[in-house]
CSV table of C-alpha atoms in Angstrom, one decimal:
chain,number,residue,atom,x,y,z
A,236,UNK,CA,-13.2,-34.2,13.0
A,237,UNK,CA,-10.8,-34.9,10.1
A,238,UNK,CA,-9.0,-38.2,10.3
A,239,UNK,CA,-5.3,-38.4,9.4
A,240,UNK,CA,-3.8,-40.3,6.4
A,241,UNK,CA,-1.5,-43.2,7.0
A,242,UNK,CA,2.1,-42.1,6.5
A,243,UNK,CA,2.9,-45.5,5.0
A,244,UNK,CA,0.2,-46.3,2.5
A,245,UNK,CA,-1.8,-43.0,2.4
A,246,UNK,CA,-5.2,-44.6,3.4
A,247,UNK,CA,-7.5,-42.9,5.8
A,248,UNK,CA,-6.8,-44.1,9.4
A,249,UNK,CA,-9.5,-45.1,12.0
A,250,UNK,CA,-9.7,-44.5,15.6
A,251,UNK,CA,-8.2,-47.2,17.9
A,252,UNK,CA,-8.7,-46.2,21.5
A,253,UNK,CA,-6.5,-43.8,23.3
A,254,UNK,CA,-3.0,-43.7,24.8
A,255,UNK,CA,-2.1,-43.7,28.5
A,256,UNK,CA,-1.8,-39.8,28.1
A,257,UNK,CA,-5.3,-39.6,26.9
A,258,UNK,CA,-4.6,-38.8,23.2
A,259,UNK,CA,-6.6,-40.5,20.5
A,260,UNK,CA,-4.8,-43.3,18.7
A,261,UNK,CA,-5.3,-44.0,14.9
A,262,UNK,CA,-4.7,-47.2,13.1
A,263,UNK,CA,-4.5,-48.0,9.5
A,264,UNK,CA,-6.8,-51.0,8.4
A,265,UNK,CA,-4.6,-51.6,5.5
A,266,UNK,CA,-1.0,-51.8,6.7
A,267,UNK,CA,-1.7,-51.9,10.5
A,268,UNK,CA,0.4,-48.7,11.1
A,269,UNK,CA,-0.6,-46.9,14.3
A,270,UNK,CA,-0.1,-43.2,15.3
A,271,UNK,CA,-1.4,-40.8,17.9
A,272,UNK,CA,-0.5,-37.6,16.0
A,273,UNK,CA,-3.3,-35.3,15.5
A,274,UNK,CA,-4.3,-34.3,12.0
A,275,UNK,CA,-2.9,-31.0,10.7
A,276,UNK,CA,-5.7,-28.8,10.1
A,277,UNK,CA,-3.7,-25.5,9.8
A,278,UNK,CA,-4.4,-25.2,6.0
A,279,UNK,CA,-8.0,-25.7,6.4
A,280,UNK,CA,-8.2,-23.2,9.2
A,281,UNK,CA,-6.3,-20.6,7.0
A,282,UNK,CA,-8.6,-21.2,4.1
A,283,UNK,CA,-11.7,-20.7,6.4
A,284,UNK,CA,-10.1,-17.5,7.8
A,285,UNK,CA,-9.4,-16.1,4.4
A,286,UNK,CA,-12.8,-16.9,3.0
A,287,UNK,CA,-14.4,-15.0,6.0
A,288,UNK,CA,-12.0,-12.0,5.5
A,289,UNK,CA,-13.0,-11.7,1.9
A,290,UNK,CA,-16.6,-12.2,2.4
A,291,UNK,CA,-19.2,-9.8,3.8
A,292,UNK,CA,-20.0,-12.0,6.8
A,293,UNK,CA,-19.2,-10.6,10.3
A,294,UNK,CA,-18.5,-12.9,13.2
A,295,UNK,CA,-22.0,-13.0,14.2
A,296,UNK,CA,-23.4,-13.8,10.8
A,297,UNK,CA,-20.9,-16.5,9.8
A,298,UNK,CA,-22.1,-20.1,9.7
A,299,UNK,CA,-19.5,-21.0,12.4
A,300,UNK,CA,-19.8,-19.9,16.0
A,301,UNK,CA,-17.9,-16.7,16.7
A,302,UNK,CA,-15.4,-18.3,19.0
A,303,UNK,CA,-14.7,-21.1,16.6
A,304,UNK,CA,-14.2,-18.6,13.9
A,305,UNK,CA,-11.9,-16.5,16.1
A,306,UNK,CA,-9.8,-19.6,16.9
A,307,UNK,CA,-9.5,-20.4,13.2
A,308,UNK,CA,-8.4,-16.9,12.5
A,309,UNK,CA,-5.5,-16.9,14.9
A,310,UNK,CA,-3.2,-18.6,12.3
A,311,UNK,CA,-4.1,-16.0,9.8
A,312,UNK,CA,-3.2,-13.1,12.0
A,313,UNK,CA,0.1,-14.7,12.9
A,314,UNK,CA,1.3,-15.0,9.3
A,315,UNK,CA,2.4,-12.5,6.9
A,316,UNK,CA,1.9,-13.5,3.1
A,317,UNK,CA,5.0,-13.3,1.0
A,318,UNK,CA,5.2,-10.6,-1.8
A,319,UNK,CA,5.6,-12.4,-5.2
A,320,UNK,CA,8.6,-11.8,-7.5
A,321,UNK,CA,7.2,-12.8,-11.0
A,322,UNK,CA,9.8,-10.8,-13.1
A,323,UNK,CA,7.0,-10.1,-15.7
A,324,UNK,CA,7.4,-6.9,-17.8
A,325,UNK,CA,4.0,-5.4,-17.7
A,326,UNK,CA,2.5,-3.0,-20.3
A,327,UNK,CA,1.5,-0.6,-17.5
A,328,UNK,CA,1.7,-0.5,-13.8
A,329,UNK,CA,-0.7,1.7,-11.6
A,330,UNK,CA,1.0,2.9,-8.4
A,331,UNK,CA,-0.9,4.2,-5.3
A,332,UNK,CA,-0.9,3.9,-1.5
A,333,UNK,CA,-3.7,3.3,0.9
A,334,UNK,CA,-3.2,5.0,4.2
A,335,UNK,CA,-4.3,3.2,7.5
A,336,UNK,CA,-4.6,6.2,9.8
A,337,UNK,CA,-1.4,8.2,10.4
A,338,UNK,CA,0.9,5.4,11.3
A,339,UNK,CA,1.1,3.2,8.3
A,340,UNK,CA,0.6,3.1,4.6
A,341,UNK,CA,0.5,0.1,2.1
A,342,UNK,CA,2.0,0.9,-1.2
A,343,UNK,CA,0.4,-1.1,-4.0
A,344,UNK,CA,1.3,-1.8,-7.7
A,345,UNK,CA,-1.5,-3.0,-10.0
A,346,UNK,CA,-1.0,-4.4,-13.5
A,347,UNK,CA,-3.2,-3.8,-16.6
A,348,UNK,CA,-5.4,-6.7,-15.7
A,349,UNK,CA,-6.3,-5.3,-12.3
A,350,UNK,CA,-4.2,-8.0,-10.5
A,351,UNK,CA,-1.8,-7.0,-7.7
A,352,UNK,CA,1.8,-7.2,-8.8
A,353,UNK,CA,3.5,-6.1,-5.4
A,354,UNK,CA,3.0,-4.3,-2.2
A,355,UNK,CA,5.1,-2.7,0.5
A,356,UNK,CA,4.1,-1.6,4.1
A,357,UNK,CA,5.8,1.6,5.2
A,358,UNK,CA,5.1,4.3,7.8
A,359,UNK,CA,4.8,7.1,5.3
A,360,UNK,CA,4.8,7.6,1.5
A,361,UNK,CA,8.5,8.5,1.0
A,362,UNK,CA,10.8,8.0,-1.9
A,363,UNK,CA,12.8,5.4,0.1
A,364,UNK,CA,9.5,3.3,0.7
A,365,UNK,CA,8.6,3.6,-3.0
A,366,UNK,CA,12.2,2.4,-3.9
A,367,UNK,CA,11.7,-0.8,-1.9
A,368,UNK,CA,8.6,-1.6,-3.7
A,369,UNK,CA,9.9,-0.7,-7.3
A,370,UNK,CA,13.1,-2.6,-6.8
A,371,UNK,CA,11.1,-5.9,-6.6
A,372,UNK,CA,9.3,-5.2,-9.9
A,373,UNK,CA,10.5,-5.3,-13.4
A,374,UNK,CA,10.3,-1.9,-15.2
A,375,UNK,CA,6.9,-1.7,-17.2
A,376,UNK,CA,6.5,0.1,-20.5
A,377,UNK,CA,4.5,2.9,-18.7
A,378,UNK,CA,3.6,3.9,-15.1
A,379,UNK,CA,0.4,5.7,-14.1
A,380,UNK,CA,0.4,7.5,-10.8
A,381,UNK,CA,-0.7,10.7,-9.1
A,382,UNK,CA,2.8,12.0,-8.6
A,383,UNK,CA,2.7,12.6,-5.0
A,384,UNK,CA,4.4,11.3,-1.7
A,385,UNK,CA,8.0,11.0,-3.0
A,386,UNK,CA,6.9,8.6,-5.9
A,387,UNK,CA,8.3,10.8,-8.8
A,388,UNK,CA,11.7,10.9,-7.0
A,389,UNK,CA,11.7,7.1,-6.6
A,390,UNK,CA,10.7,6.5,-10.2
A,391,UNK,CA,13.5,8.8,-11.4
A,392,UNK,CA,16.0,6.8,-9.3
A,393,UNK,CA,14.9,3.3,-9.8
A,394,UNK,CA,13.2,3.4,-13.3
A,395,UNK,CA,14.8,6.4,-15.0
A,396,UNK,CA,13.9,5.2,-18.5
A,397,UNK,CA,10.2,4.4,-17.7
A,398,UNK,CA,7.6,6.9,-19.1
A,399,UNK,CA,5.3,8.3,-16.5
A,400,UNK,CA,1.6,9.2,-17.1
A,401,UNK,CA,0.2,11.5,-14.4
A,402,UNK,CA,-3.4,10.7,-13.5
A,403,UNK,CA,-5.5,13.3,-15.4
A,404,UNK,CA,-8.3,13.0,-12.8
A,405,UNK,CA,-6.0,13.7,-9.9
A,406,UNK,CA,-4.8,17.0,-11.8
A,407,UNK,CA,-8.4,18.0,-12.3
A,408,UNK,CA,-9.0,17.5,-8.6
A,409,UNK,CA,-5.9,19.4,-7.6
A,410,UNK,CA,-7.0,22.3,-9.8
A,411,UNK,CA,-10.6,22.1,-8.4
A,412,UNK,CA,-9.1,22.2,-4.8
A,413,UNK,CA,-7.6,25.6,-5.7
A,414,UNK,CA,-10.4,27.2,-7.7
A,415,UNK,CA,-13.3,25.7,-5.7
A,416,UNK,CA,-16.3,24.0,-7.3
A,417,UNK,CA,-18.1,27.3,-7.7
A,418,UNK,CA,-15.4,30.0,-8.4
A,419,UNK,CA,-16.3,33.6,-8.2
A,420,UNK,CA,-13.9,34.9,-10.9
A,421,UNK,CA,-14.6,34.3,-14.5
A,422,UNK,CA,-10.9,33.2,-14.9
A,423,UNK,CA,-11.3,30.5,-12.3
A,424,UNK,CA,-14.4,29.3,-13.8
A,425,UNK,CA,-12.8,28.9,-17.2
A,426,UNK,CA,-9.7,27.1,-15.6
A,427,UNK,CA,-12.0,24.6,-13.9
A,428,UNK,CA,-13.7,23.9,-17.0
A,429,UNK,CA,-10.2,23.3,-18.6
A,430,UNK,CA,-9.5,20.9,-15.9
A,431,UNK,CA,-12.7,18.9,-16.4
A,432,UNK,CA,-11.9,18.7,-20.1
A,433,UNK,CA,-8.4,17.6,-19.4
A,434,UNK,CA,-9.6,14.7,-17.3
A,435,UNK,CA,-11.7,13.6,-20.4
A,436,UNK,CA,-9.0,13.8,-22.9
A,437,UNK,CA,-8.4,10.4,-24.5
A,438,UNK,CA,-6.9,10.9,-28.0
A,439,UNK,CA,-4.7,13.3,-30.0
A,440,UNK,CA,-7.6,15.4,-31.2
A,441,UNK,CA,-9.1,16.1,-27.7
A,442,UNK,CA,-5.5,16.8,-26.4
A,443,UNK,CA,-4.8,19.3,-29.3
A,444,UNK,CA,-8.1,21.0,-28.6
A,445,UNK,CA,-7.3,21.4,-24.9
A,446,UNK,CA,-3.9,22.8,-25.8
A,447,UNK,CA,-5.4,25.6,-27.9
A,448,UNK,CA,-8.0,26.4,-25.1
A,449,UNK,CA,-5.1,26.4,-22.5
A,450,UNK,CA,-3.0,28.9,-24.6
A,451,UNK,CA,-6.0,31.1,-25.1
A,452,UNK,CA,-6.8,31.1,-21.4
A,453,UNK,CA,-3.0,32.0,-20.7
A,454,UNK,CA,-3.1,34.9,-23.1
A,455,UNK,CA,-6.3,36.3,-21.8
A,456,UNK,CA,-5.7,36.1,-18.2
A,457,UNK,CA,-1.9,36.5,-17.6
A,458,UNK,CA,-2.0,40.1,-16.9
A,459,UNK,CA,-4.9,39.5,-14.3
A,460,UNK,CA,-3.0,36.7,-12.6
A,461,UNK,CA,0.3,38.7,-12.6
A,462,UNK,CA,-1.3,41.4,-10.3
A,463,UNK,CA,0.6,42.0,-7.2
A,464,UNK,CA,-0.4,43.3,-3.7
A,465,UNK,CA,1.5,44.4,-0.6
A,466,UNK,CA,0.6,42.5,2.5
A,467,UNK,CA,0.5,44.0,6.1
A,468,UNK,CA,3.9,43.0,6.7
A,469,UNK,CA,5.3,45.0,3.7
A,470,UNK,CA,6.0,42.1,1.4
A,471,UNK,CA,4.6,41.8,-2.1
A,472,UNK,CA,2.5,38.7,-2.8
A,473,UNK,CA,0.2,37.6,-5.7
A,474,UNK,CA,-3.1,39.3,-5.6
A,475,UNK,CA,-4.8,36.0,-6.7
A,476,UNK,CA,-2.6,33.5,-4.9
A,477,UNK,CA,-4.7,30.3,-5.5
A,478,UNK,CA,-5.2,31.0,-9.1
A,479,UNK,CA,-1.6,31.9,-9.6
A,480,UNK,CA,-0.7,28.6,-7.8
A,481,UNK,CA,-2.9,26.6,-10.2
A,482,UNK,CA,-1.4,28.2,-13.2
A,483,UNK,CA,2.1,27.4,-12.0
A,484,UNK,CA,1.2,23.8,-11.4
A,485,UNK,CA,-0.2,23.3,-14.9
A,486,UNK,CA,2.9,25.1,-16.5
A,487,UNK,CA,5.2,22.7,-14.5
A,488,UNK,CA,3.2,19.7,-15.7
A,489,UNK,CA,3.4,20.9,-19.4
A,490,UNK,CA,7.1,21.3,-19.0
A,491,UNK,CA,7.6,17.9,-17.4
A,492,UNK,CA,5.7,16.3,-20.3
A,493,UNK,CA,3.9,13.8,-18.2
A,494,UNK,CA,0.4,14.6,-18.9
A,495,UNK,CA,0.0,13.1,-22.3
A,496,UNK,CA,2.5,10.2,-22.2
A,497,UNK,CA,-0.3,7.8,-23.2
A,498,UNK,CA,-0.3,9.4,-26.8
A,499,UNK,CA,3.2,7.7,-27.4
A,500,UNK,CA,1.7,4.2,-27.1
A,501,UNK,CA,-1.5,2.6,-28.2
A,502,UNK,CA,-4.6,2.2,-25.9
A,503,UNK,CA,-3.1,3.2,-22.6
A,504,UNK,CA,-5.0,4.5,-19.5
A,505,UNK,CA,-4.9,8.1,-18.5
A,506,UNK,CA,-6.2,7.8,-15.0
A,507,UNK,CA,-5.4,5.7,-11.9
A,508,UNK,CA,-8.9,4.1,-11.8
A,509,UNK,CA,-7.7,0.5,-11.6
A,510,UNK,CA,-5.7,1.0,-8.3
A,511,UNK,CA,-8.3,3.4,-7.0
A,512,UNK,CA,-11.0,0.8,-7.6
A,513,UNK,CA,-8.9,-1.7,-5.7
A,514,UNK,CA,-8.3,0.8,-2.8
A,515,UNK,CA,-12.1,1.3,-2.6
A,516,UNK,CA,-12.6,-2.6,-2.3
A,517,UNK,CA,-10.0,-2.7,0.4
A,518,UNK,CA,-11.5,0.0,2.4
A,519,UNK,CA,-14.9,-1.7,2.0
A,520,UNK,CA,-13.4,-5.0,3.5
A,521,UNK,CA,-11.9,-3.0,6.4
A,522,UNK,CA,-15.3,-1.4,7.1
A,523,UNK,CA,-17.1,-4.7,7.2
A,524,UNK,CA,-14.6,-6.0,9.6
A,525,UNK,CA,-14.1,-2.8,11.6
A,526,UNK,CA,-12.7,-2.9,15.0
A,527,UNK,CA,-9.3,-4.4,14.1
A,528,UNK,CA,-6.2,-2.9,15.6
A,529,UNK,CA,-3.5,-1.3,13.3
A,530,UNK,CA,-1.4,-4.5,13.0
A,531,UNK,CA,-4.4,-6.6,11.9
A,532,UNK,CA,-5.5,-4.1,9.5
A,533,UNK,CA,-2.1,-4.0,7.9
A,534,UNK,CA,-2.2,-7.9,7.7
A,535,UNK,CA,-5.8,-7.8,6.4
A,536,UNK,CA,-4.7,-5.5,3.6
A,537,UNK,CA,-1.6,-7.7,2.8
A,538,UNK,CA,-3.8,-10.8,2.7
A,539,UNK,CA,-6.2,-9.0,0.4
A,540,UNK,CA,-3.3,-8.1,-2.0
A,541,UNK,CA,-2.0,-11.7,-1.9
A,542,UNK,CA,-5.3,-13.2,-2.8
A,543,UNK,CA,-5.7,-10.9,-5.7
A,544,UNK,CA,-2.4,-11.6,-7.4
A,545,UNK,CA,-2.4,-13.5,-10.7
A,546,UNK,CA,-1.4,-16.8,-9.1
A,547,UNK,CA,-1.8,-16.8,-5.3
A,548,UNK,CA,-0.1,-19.7,-3.4
A,549,UNK,CA,-2.4,-22.3,-1.9
A,550,UNK,CA,-2.9,-22.6,1.9
A,551,UNK,CA,-0.7,-25.7,2.2
A,552,UNK,CA,2.2,-23.8,1.0
A,553,UNK,CA,1.4,-20.6,3.0
A,554,UNK,CA,1.3,-22.5,6.3
A,555,UNK,CA,5.0,-23.7,5.7
A,556,UNK,CA,6.4,-20.7,3.9
A,557,UNK,CA,4.6,-17.5,5.2
A,558,UNK,CA,6.5,-15.3,7.5
A,559,UNK,CA,5.7,-15.8,11.1
A,560,UNK,CA,5.8,-13.5,14.1
A,561,UNK,CA,8.9,-15.3,15.5
A,562,UNK,CA,10.7,-15.1,12.2
A,563,UNK,CA,9.9,-11.4,11.9
A,564,UNK,CA,11.2,-10.8,15.4
A,565,UNK,CA,14.5,-12.6,14.6
A,566,UNK,CA,14.9,-10.4,11.4
A,567,UNK,CA,14.5,-7.3,13.6
A,568,UNK,CA,16.9,-8.7,16.2
A,569,UNK,CA,19.6,-9.5,13.7
A,570,UNK,CA,19.2,-6.0,12.0
A,571,UNK,CA,19.4,-4.4,15.5
A,572,UNK,CA,22.6,-6.5,16.4
A,573,UNK,CA,24.3,-5.6,13.1
A,574,UNK,CA,23.4,-2.0,13.1
A,575,UNK,CA,26.0,0.7,13.9
A,576,UNK,CA,26.0,2.0,17.4
A,577,UNK,CA,24.8,5.5,16.9
A,578,UNK,CA,22.5,7.8,18.8
A,579,UNK,CA,19.7,7.5,16.2
A,580,UNK,CA,19.3,3.9,15.2
A,581,UNK,CA,18.2,3.6,11.5
A,582,UNK,CA,16.3,0.4,12.2
A,583,UNK,CA,13.9,2.0,14.6
A,584,UNK,CA,14.8,-0.5,17.3
A,585,UNK,CA,15.5,0.6,20.9
A,586,UNK,CA,19.1,1.5,21.7
A,587,UNK,CA,21.4,-1.0,23.4
A,588,UNK,CA,22.9,-0.2,26.8
A,589,UNK,CA,25.8,2.2,26.5
A,590,UNK,CA,25.0,3.6,23.1
A,591,UNK,CA,22.8,6.6,24.3
A,592,UNK,CA,23.4,9.6,26.4
A,593,UNK,CA,21.5,9.8,29.7
A,594,UNK,CA,20.2,13.2,30.6
A,595,UNK,CA,20.9,12.7,34.3
A,596,UNK,CA,24.5,12.2,33.5
A,597,UNK,CA,25.0,15.8,32.6
A,598,UNK,CA,22.3,17.5,34.7
A,599,UNK,CA,21.1,17.6,38.2
A,600,UNK,CA,17.7,18.4,39.6
A,601,UNK,CA,19.2,20.0,42.7
A,602,UNK,CA,22.0,22.6,42.9
A,603,UNK,CA,25.5,21.2,43.2
A,604,UNK,CA,27.0,21.2,46.7
A,605,UNK,CA,30.6,21.7,46.5
A,606,UNK,CA,32.4,19.4,48.9
A,607,UNK,CA,35.3,22.0,49.4
């Protein structure tokens, strides 16, 4: 067992019997100071828990007994690591979210060195959730994203001057989802080949060559894609709906001018591979420690993001300053008390007494008996 340090001279204290209550007494051989306070092992326990979480060991394969390791992990599961505010203007930020089932998503921002710049836990990938993450970060020189889940709206509201580069690989996958991997029509096969070439574009020459092929494809197949048919309900629809949808998507991306933003800068990425790589490592961690409930999975992802920032705080600092469950409950309670008394509480907390409408106040399960 770790022996405490003397509060007066800093030397290591020795055991000196027990108190009347049965606690071990420690005495300093240098200055003679005596204390019965147990040594603070929280930082050491947190370090042990984090090392286990980031490793490939299970509870059974770890060097410590399973029960001992579970006891040391209790502190980690009761803390929420703080999100850093570095204020650094990055060259590029990769934005994406990792979904934990249907009830939670962790939005992550990764810089050009594959370090986590920030994260935010939300229920869904909405523009409001993305705004909360972006508001904590300095606007970078360029953003790389897949363009889904309200992210583009949040970027327009929070970082209106920041150029956006859409992930070319995601565009290729979106087109492949519409055409299929083995298209039947020649037009669909050519469009899928164009999508594959788009994902490999990396300089001005390859982009210009792709643009010429895209215009040729449009000129050749426009009349075919514009064909209409009448459905059973009498309405006219596109005869080739999926192909027409893929064409509209590419046209919109060309008009938005977000596919080739990387050409304005120097050596900039065209895909979201950095953040996708981090997402795969996070999912591998969750698979190794499968069986965690949703709350612990969220905290495991937050701890992983914290440990992969540029300069994560040490365990001694985290034990004192990380957000605890009691502090989080207090924040929710304060938000609930200060929230307006409306039927639909914006904080998600239960309604207070007297603020909601009781169904039984206006309805009866039995016929009304008139006393007259």
